[in-house]
mmCIF file of the C-alpha atoms, coordinates in Angstrom:
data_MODEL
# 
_entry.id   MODEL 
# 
loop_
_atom_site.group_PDB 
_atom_site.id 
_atom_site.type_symbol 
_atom_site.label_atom_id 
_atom_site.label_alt_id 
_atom_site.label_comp_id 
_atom_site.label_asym_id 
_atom_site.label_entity_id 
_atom_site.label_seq_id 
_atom_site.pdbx_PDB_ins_code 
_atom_site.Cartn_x 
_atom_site.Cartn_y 
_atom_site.Cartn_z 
_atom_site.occupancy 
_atom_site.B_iso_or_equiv 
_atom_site.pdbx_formal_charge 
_atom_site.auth_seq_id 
_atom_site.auth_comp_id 
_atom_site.auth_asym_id 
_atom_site.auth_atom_id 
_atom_site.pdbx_PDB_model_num 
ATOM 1   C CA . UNK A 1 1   ? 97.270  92.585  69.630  1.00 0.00 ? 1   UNK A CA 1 
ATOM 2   C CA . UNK A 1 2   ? 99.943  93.994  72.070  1.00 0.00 ? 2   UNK A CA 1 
ATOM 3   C CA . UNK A 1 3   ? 102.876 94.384  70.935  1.00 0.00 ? 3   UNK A CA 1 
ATOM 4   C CA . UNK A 1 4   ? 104.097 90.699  73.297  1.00 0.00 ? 4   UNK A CA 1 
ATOM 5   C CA . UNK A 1 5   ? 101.531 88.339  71.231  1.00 0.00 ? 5   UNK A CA 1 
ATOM 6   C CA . UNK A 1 6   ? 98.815  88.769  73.742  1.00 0.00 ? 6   UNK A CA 1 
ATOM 7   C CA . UNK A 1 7   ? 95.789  90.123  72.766  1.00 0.00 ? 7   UNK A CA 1 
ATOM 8   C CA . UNK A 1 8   ? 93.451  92.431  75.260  1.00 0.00 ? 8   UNK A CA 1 
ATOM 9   C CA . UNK A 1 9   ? 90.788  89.462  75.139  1.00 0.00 ? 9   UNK A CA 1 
ATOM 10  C CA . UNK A 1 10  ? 93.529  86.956  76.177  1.00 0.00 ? 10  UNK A CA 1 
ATOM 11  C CA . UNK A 1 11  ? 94.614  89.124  79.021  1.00 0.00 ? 11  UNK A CA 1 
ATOM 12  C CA . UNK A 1 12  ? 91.075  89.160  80.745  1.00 0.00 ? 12  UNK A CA 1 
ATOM 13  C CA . UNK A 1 13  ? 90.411  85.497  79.840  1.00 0.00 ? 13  UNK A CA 1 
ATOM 14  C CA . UNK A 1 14  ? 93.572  84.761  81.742  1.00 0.00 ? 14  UNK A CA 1 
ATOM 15  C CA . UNK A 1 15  ? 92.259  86.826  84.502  1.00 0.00 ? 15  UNK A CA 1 
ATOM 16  C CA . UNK A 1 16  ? 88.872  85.554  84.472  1.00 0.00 ? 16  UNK A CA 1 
ATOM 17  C CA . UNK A 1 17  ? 89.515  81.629  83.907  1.00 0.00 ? 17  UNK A CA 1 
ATOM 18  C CA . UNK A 1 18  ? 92.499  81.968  87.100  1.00 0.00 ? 18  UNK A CA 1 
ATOM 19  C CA . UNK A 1 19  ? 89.722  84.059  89.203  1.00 0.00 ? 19  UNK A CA 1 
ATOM 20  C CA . UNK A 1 20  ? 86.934  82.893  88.215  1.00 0.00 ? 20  UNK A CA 1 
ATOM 21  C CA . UNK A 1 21  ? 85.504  86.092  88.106  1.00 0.00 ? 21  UNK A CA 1 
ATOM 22  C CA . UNK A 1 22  ? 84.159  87.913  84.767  1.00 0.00 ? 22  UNK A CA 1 
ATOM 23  C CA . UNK A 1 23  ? 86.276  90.440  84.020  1.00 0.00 ? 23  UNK A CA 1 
ATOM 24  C CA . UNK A 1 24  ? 85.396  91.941  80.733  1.00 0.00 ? 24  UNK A CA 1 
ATOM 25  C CA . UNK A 1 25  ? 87.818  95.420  80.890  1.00 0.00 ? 25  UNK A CA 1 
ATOM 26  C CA . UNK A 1 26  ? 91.112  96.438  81.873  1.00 0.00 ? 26  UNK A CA 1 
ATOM 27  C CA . UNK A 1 27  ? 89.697  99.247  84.018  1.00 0.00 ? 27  UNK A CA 1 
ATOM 28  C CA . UNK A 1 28  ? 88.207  96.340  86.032  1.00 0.00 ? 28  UNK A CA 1 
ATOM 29  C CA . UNK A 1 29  ? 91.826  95.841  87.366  1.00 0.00 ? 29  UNK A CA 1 
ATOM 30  C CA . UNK A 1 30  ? 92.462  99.400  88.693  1.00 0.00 ? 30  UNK A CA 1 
ATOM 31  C CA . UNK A 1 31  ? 92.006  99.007  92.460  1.00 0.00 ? 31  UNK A CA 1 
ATOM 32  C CA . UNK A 1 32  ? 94.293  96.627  92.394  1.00 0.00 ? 32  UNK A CA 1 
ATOM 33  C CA . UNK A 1 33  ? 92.695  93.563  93.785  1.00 0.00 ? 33  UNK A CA 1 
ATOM 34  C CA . UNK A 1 34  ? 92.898  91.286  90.731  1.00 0.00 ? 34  UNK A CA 1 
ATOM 35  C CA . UNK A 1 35  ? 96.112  92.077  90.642  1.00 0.00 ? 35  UNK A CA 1 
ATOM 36  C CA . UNK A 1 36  ? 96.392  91.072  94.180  1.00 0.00 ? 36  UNK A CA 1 
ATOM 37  C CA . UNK A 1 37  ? 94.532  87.735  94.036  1.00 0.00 ? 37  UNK A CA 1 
ATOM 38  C CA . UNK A 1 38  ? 96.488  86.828  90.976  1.00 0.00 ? 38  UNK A CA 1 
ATOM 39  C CA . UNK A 1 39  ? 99.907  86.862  92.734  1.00 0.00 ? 39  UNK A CA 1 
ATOM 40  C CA . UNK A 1 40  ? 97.700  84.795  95.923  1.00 0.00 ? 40  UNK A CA 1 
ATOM 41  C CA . UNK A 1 41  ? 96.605  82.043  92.901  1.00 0.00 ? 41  UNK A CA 1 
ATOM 42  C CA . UNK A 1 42  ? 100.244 81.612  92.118  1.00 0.00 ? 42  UNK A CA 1 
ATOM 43  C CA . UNK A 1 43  ? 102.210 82.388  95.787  1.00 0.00 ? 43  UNK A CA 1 
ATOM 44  C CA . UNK A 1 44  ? 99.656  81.066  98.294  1.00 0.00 ? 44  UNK A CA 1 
ATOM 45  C CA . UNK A 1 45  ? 99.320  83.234  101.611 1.00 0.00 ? 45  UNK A CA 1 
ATOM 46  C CA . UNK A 1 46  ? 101.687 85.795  99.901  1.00 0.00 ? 46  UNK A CA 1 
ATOM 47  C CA . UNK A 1 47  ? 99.288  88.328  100.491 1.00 0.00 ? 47  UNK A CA 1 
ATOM 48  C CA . UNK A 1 48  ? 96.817  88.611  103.010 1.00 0.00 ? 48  UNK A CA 1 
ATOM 49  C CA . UNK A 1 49  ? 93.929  88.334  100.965 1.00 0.00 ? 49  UNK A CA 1 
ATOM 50  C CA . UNK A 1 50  ? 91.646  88.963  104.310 1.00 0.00 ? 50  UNK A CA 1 
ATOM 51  C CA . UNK A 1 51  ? 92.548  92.858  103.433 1.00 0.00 ? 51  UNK A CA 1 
ATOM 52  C CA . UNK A 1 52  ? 91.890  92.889  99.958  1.00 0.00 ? 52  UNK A CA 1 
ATOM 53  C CA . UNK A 1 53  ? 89.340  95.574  99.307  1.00 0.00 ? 53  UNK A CA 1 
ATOM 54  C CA . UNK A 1 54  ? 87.475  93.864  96.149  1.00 0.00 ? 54  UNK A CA 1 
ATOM 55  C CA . UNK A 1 55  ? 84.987  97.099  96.256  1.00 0.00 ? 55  UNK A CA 1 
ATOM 56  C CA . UNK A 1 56  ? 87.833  99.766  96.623  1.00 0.00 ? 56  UNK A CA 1 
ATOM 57  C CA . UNK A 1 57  ? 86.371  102.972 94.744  1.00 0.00 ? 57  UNK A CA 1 
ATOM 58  C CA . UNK A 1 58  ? 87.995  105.886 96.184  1.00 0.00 ? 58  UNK A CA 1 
ATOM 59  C CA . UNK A 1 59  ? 91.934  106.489 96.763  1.00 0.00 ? 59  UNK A CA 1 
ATOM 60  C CA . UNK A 1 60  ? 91.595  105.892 100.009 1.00 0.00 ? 60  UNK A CA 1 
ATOM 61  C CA . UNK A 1 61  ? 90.048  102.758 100.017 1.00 0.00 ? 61  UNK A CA 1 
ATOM 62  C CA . UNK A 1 62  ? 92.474  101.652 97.026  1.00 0.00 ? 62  UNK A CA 1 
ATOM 63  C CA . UNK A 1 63  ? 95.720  102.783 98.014  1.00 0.00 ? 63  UNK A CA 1 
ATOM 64  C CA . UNK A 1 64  ? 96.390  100.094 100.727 1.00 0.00 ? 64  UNK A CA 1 
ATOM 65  C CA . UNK A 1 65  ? 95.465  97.074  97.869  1.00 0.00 ? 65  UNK A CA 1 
ATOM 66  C CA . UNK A 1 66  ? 98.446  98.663  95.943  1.00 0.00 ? 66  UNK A CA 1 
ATOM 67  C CA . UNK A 1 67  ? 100.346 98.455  99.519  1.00 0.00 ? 67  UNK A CA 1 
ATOM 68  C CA . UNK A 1 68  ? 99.668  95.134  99.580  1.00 0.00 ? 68  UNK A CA 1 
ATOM 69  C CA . UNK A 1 69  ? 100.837 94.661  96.158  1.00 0.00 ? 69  UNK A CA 1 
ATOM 70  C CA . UNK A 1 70  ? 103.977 96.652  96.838  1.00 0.00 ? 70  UNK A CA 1 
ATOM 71  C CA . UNK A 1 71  ? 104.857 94.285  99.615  1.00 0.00 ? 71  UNK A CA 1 
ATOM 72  C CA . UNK A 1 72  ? 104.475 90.973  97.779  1.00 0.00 ? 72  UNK A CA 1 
ATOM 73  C CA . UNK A 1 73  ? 106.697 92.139  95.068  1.00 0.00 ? 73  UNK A CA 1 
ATOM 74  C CA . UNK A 1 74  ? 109.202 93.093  97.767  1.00 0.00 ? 74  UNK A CA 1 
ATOM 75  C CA . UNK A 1 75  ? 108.911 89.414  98.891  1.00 0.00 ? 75  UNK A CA 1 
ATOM 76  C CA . UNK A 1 76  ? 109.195 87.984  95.917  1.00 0.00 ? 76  UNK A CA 1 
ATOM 77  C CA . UNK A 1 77  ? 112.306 90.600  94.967  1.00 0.00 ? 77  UNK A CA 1 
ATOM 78  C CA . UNK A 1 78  ? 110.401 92.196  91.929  1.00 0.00 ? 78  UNK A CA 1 
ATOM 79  C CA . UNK A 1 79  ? 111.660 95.378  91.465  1.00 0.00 ? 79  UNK A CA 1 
ATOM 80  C CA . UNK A 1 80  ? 108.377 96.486  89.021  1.00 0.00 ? 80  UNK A CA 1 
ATOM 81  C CA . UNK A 1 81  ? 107.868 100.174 89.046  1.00 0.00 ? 81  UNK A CA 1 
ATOM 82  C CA . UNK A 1 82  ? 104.379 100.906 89.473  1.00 0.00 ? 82  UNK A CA 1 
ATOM 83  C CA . UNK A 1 83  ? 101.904 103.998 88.981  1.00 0.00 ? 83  UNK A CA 1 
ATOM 84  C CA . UNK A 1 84  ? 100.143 103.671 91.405  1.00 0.00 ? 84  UNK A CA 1 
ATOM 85  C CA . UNK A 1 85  ? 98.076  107.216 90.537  1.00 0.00 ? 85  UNK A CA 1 
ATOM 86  C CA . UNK A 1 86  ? 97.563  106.119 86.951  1.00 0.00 ? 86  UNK A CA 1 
ATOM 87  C CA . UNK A 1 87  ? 96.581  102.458 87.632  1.00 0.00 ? 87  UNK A CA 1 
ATOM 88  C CA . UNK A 1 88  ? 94.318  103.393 90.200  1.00 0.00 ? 88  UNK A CA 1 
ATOM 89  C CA . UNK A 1 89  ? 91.885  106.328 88.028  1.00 0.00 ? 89  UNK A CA 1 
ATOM 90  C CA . UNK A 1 90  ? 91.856  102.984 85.389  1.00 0.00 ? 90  UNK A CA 1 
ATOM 91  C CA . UNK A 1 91  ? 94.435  104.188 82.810  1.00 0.00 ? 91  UNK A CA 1 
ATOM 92  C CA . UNK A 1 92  ? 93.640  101.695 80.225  1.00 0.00 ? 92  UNK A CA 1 
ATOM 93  C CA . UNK A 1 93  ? 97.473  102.165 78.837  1.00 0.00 ? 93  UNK A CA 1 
ATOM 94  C CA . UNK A 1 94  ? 98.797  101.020 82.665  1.00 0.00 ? 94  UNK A CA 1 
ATOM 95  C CA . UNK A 1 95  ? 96.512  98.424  83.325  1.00 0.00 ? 95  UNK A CA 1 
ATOM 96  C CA . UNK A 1 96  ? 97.378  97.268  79.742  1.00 0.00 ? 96  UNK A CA 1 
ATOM 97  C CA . UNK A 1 97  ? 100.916 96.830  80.617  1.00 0.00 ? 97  UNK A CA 1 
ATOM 98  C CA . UNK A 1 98  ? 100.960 96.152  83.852  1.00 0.00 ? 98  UNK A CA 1 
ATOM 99  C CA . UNK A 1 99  ? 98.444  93.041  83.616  1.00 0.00 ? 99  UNK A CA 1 
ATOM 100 C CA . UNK A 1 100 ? 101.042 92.118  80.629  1.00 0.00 ? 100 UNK A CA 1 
ATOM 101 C CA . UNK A 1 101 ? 103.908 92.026  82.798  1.00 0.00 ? 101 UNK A CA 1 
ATOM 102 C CA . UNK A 1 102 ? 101.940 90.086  85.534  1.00 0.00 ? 102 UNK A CA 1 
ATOM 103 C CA . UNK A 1 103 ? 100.914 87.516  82.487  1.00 0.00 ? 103 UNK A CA 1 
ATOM 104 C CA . UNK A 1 104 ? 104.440 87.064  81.719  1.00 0.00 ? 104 UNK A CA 1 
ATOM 105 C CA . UNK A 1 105 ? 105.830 86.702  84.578  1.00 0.00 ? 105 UNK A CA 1 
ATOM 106 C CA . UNK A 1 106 ? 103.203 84.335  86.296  1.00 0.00 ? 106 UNK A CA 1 
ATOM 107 C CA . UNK A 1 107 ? 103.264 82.375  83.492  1.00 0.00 ? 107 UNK A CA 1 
ATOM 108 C CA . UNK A 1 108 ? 106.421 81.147  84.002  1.00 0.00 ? 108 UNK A CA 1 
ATOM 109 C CA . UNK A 1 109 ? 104.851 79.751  87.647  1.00 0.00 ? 109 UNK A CA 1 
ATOM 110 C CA . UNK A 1 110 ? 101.862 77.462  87.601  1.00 0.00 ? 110 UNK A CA 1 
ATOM 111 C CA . UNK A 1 111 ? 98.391  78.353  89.472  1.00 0.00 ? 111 UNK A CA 1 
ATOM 112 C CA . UNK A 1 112 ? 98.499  76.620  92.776  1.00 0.00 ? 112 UNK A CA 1 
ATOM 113 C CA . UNK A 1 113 ? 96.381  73.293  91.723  1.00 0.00 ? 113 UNK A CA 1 
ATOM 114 C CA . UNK A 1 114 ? 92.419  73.254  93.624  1.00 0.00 ? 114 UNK A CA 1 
ATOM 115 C CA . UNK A 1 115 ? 92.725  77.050  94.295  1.00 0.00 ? 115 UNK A CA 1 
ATOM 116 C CA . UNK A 1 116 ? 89.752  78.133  95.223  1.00 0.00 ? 116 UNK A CA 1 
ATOM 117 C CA . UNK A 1 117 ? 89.495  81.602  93.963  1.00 0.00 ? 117 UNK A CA 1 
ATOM 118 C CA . UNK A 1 118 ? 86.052  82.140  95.278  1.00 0.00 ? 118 UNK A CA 1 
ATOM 119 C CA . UNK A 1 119 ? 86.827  81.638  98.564  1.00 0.00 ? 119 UNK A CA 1 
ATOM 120 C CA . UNK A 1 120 ? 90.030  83.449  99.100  1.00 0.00 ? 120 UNK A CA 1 
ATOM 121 C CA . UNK A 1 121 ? 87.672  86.484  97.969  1.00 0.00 ? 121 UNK A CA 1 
ATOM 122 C CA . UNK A 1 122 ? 85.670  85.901  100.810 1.00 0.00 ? 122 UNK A CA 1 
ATOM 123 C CA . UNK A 1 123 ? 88.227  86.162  103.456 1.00 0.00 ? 123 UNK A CA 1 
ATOM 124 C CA . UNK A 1 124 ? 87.792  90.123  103.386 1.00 0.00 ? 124 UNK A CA 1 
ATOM 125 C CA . UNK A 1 125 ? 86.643  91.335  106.927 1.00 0.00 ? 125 UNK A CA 1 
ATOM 126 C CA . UNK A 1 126 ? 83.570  93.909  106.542 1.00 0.00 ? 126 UNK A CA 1 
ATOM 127 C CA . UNK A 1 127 ? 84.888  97.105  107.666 1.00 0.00 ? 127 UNK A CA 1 
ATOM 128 C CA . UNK A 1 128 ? 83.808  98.678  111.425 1.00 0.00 ? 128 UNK A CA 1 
ATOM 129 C CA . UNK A 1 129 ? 81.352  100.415 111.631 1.00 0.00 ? 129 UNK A CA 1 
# 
């Protein structure tokens, strides 16, 4: 259990029922896209999920997800602090408490109703060649 009442295995069911996606570890979470498509299932169009990299591996690739991220909590006027270094090599001990915080505070804000996470996944362009 963490130390909030919420358990690792409620964490990624919360993830995985509100994605529809199986997410079975924290390190799952480290490029940042769940984290982005999570805020888009509660603020709709928030972030433009058509530049969500869902495949991000290397920092390069997985820096501008967090960018995204960055600029939704700047819309929304969430001043989280974010390690973006540790998140992104999959510190289980960030992802931990960052998907905690994200828990708690989209809890408090209902999943848009017939979101279709599926779909908002595919918006991502393939990259040029």
């Amino acid at each position: 259990m963490t130390d909030d009442g919420c358990s690792r295995s409620v964490l990624l069911g919360f993830v995985s029922t509100t994605l529809r996606l199986p997410v079975a570890r924290l390190e799952q979470c480290s490029n940042g896209a769940i984290y982005c498509q999570l805020l888009d299932a509660h603020f709709p169009s928030l972030v433009p999920m058509h530049k969500v990299n869902f495949h991000a591996r290397d920092e390069h690739e997985i820096l501008p997800n967090y960018k995204l991220l960055q600029l939704a909590f700047d819309e929304l006027e969430i001043a989280k602090a974010m390690s973006v270094p540790r998140l992104s090599k999959g510190n289980a001990a960030d992802n931990l408490e960052m998907l905690q915080w994200m828990y708690k505070y989209l809890k408090k804000h209902k999943a848009q109703p017939g979101y279709d996470a599926e779909a908002r996944r595919t918006l991502r362009r393939p990259p040029l060649p």
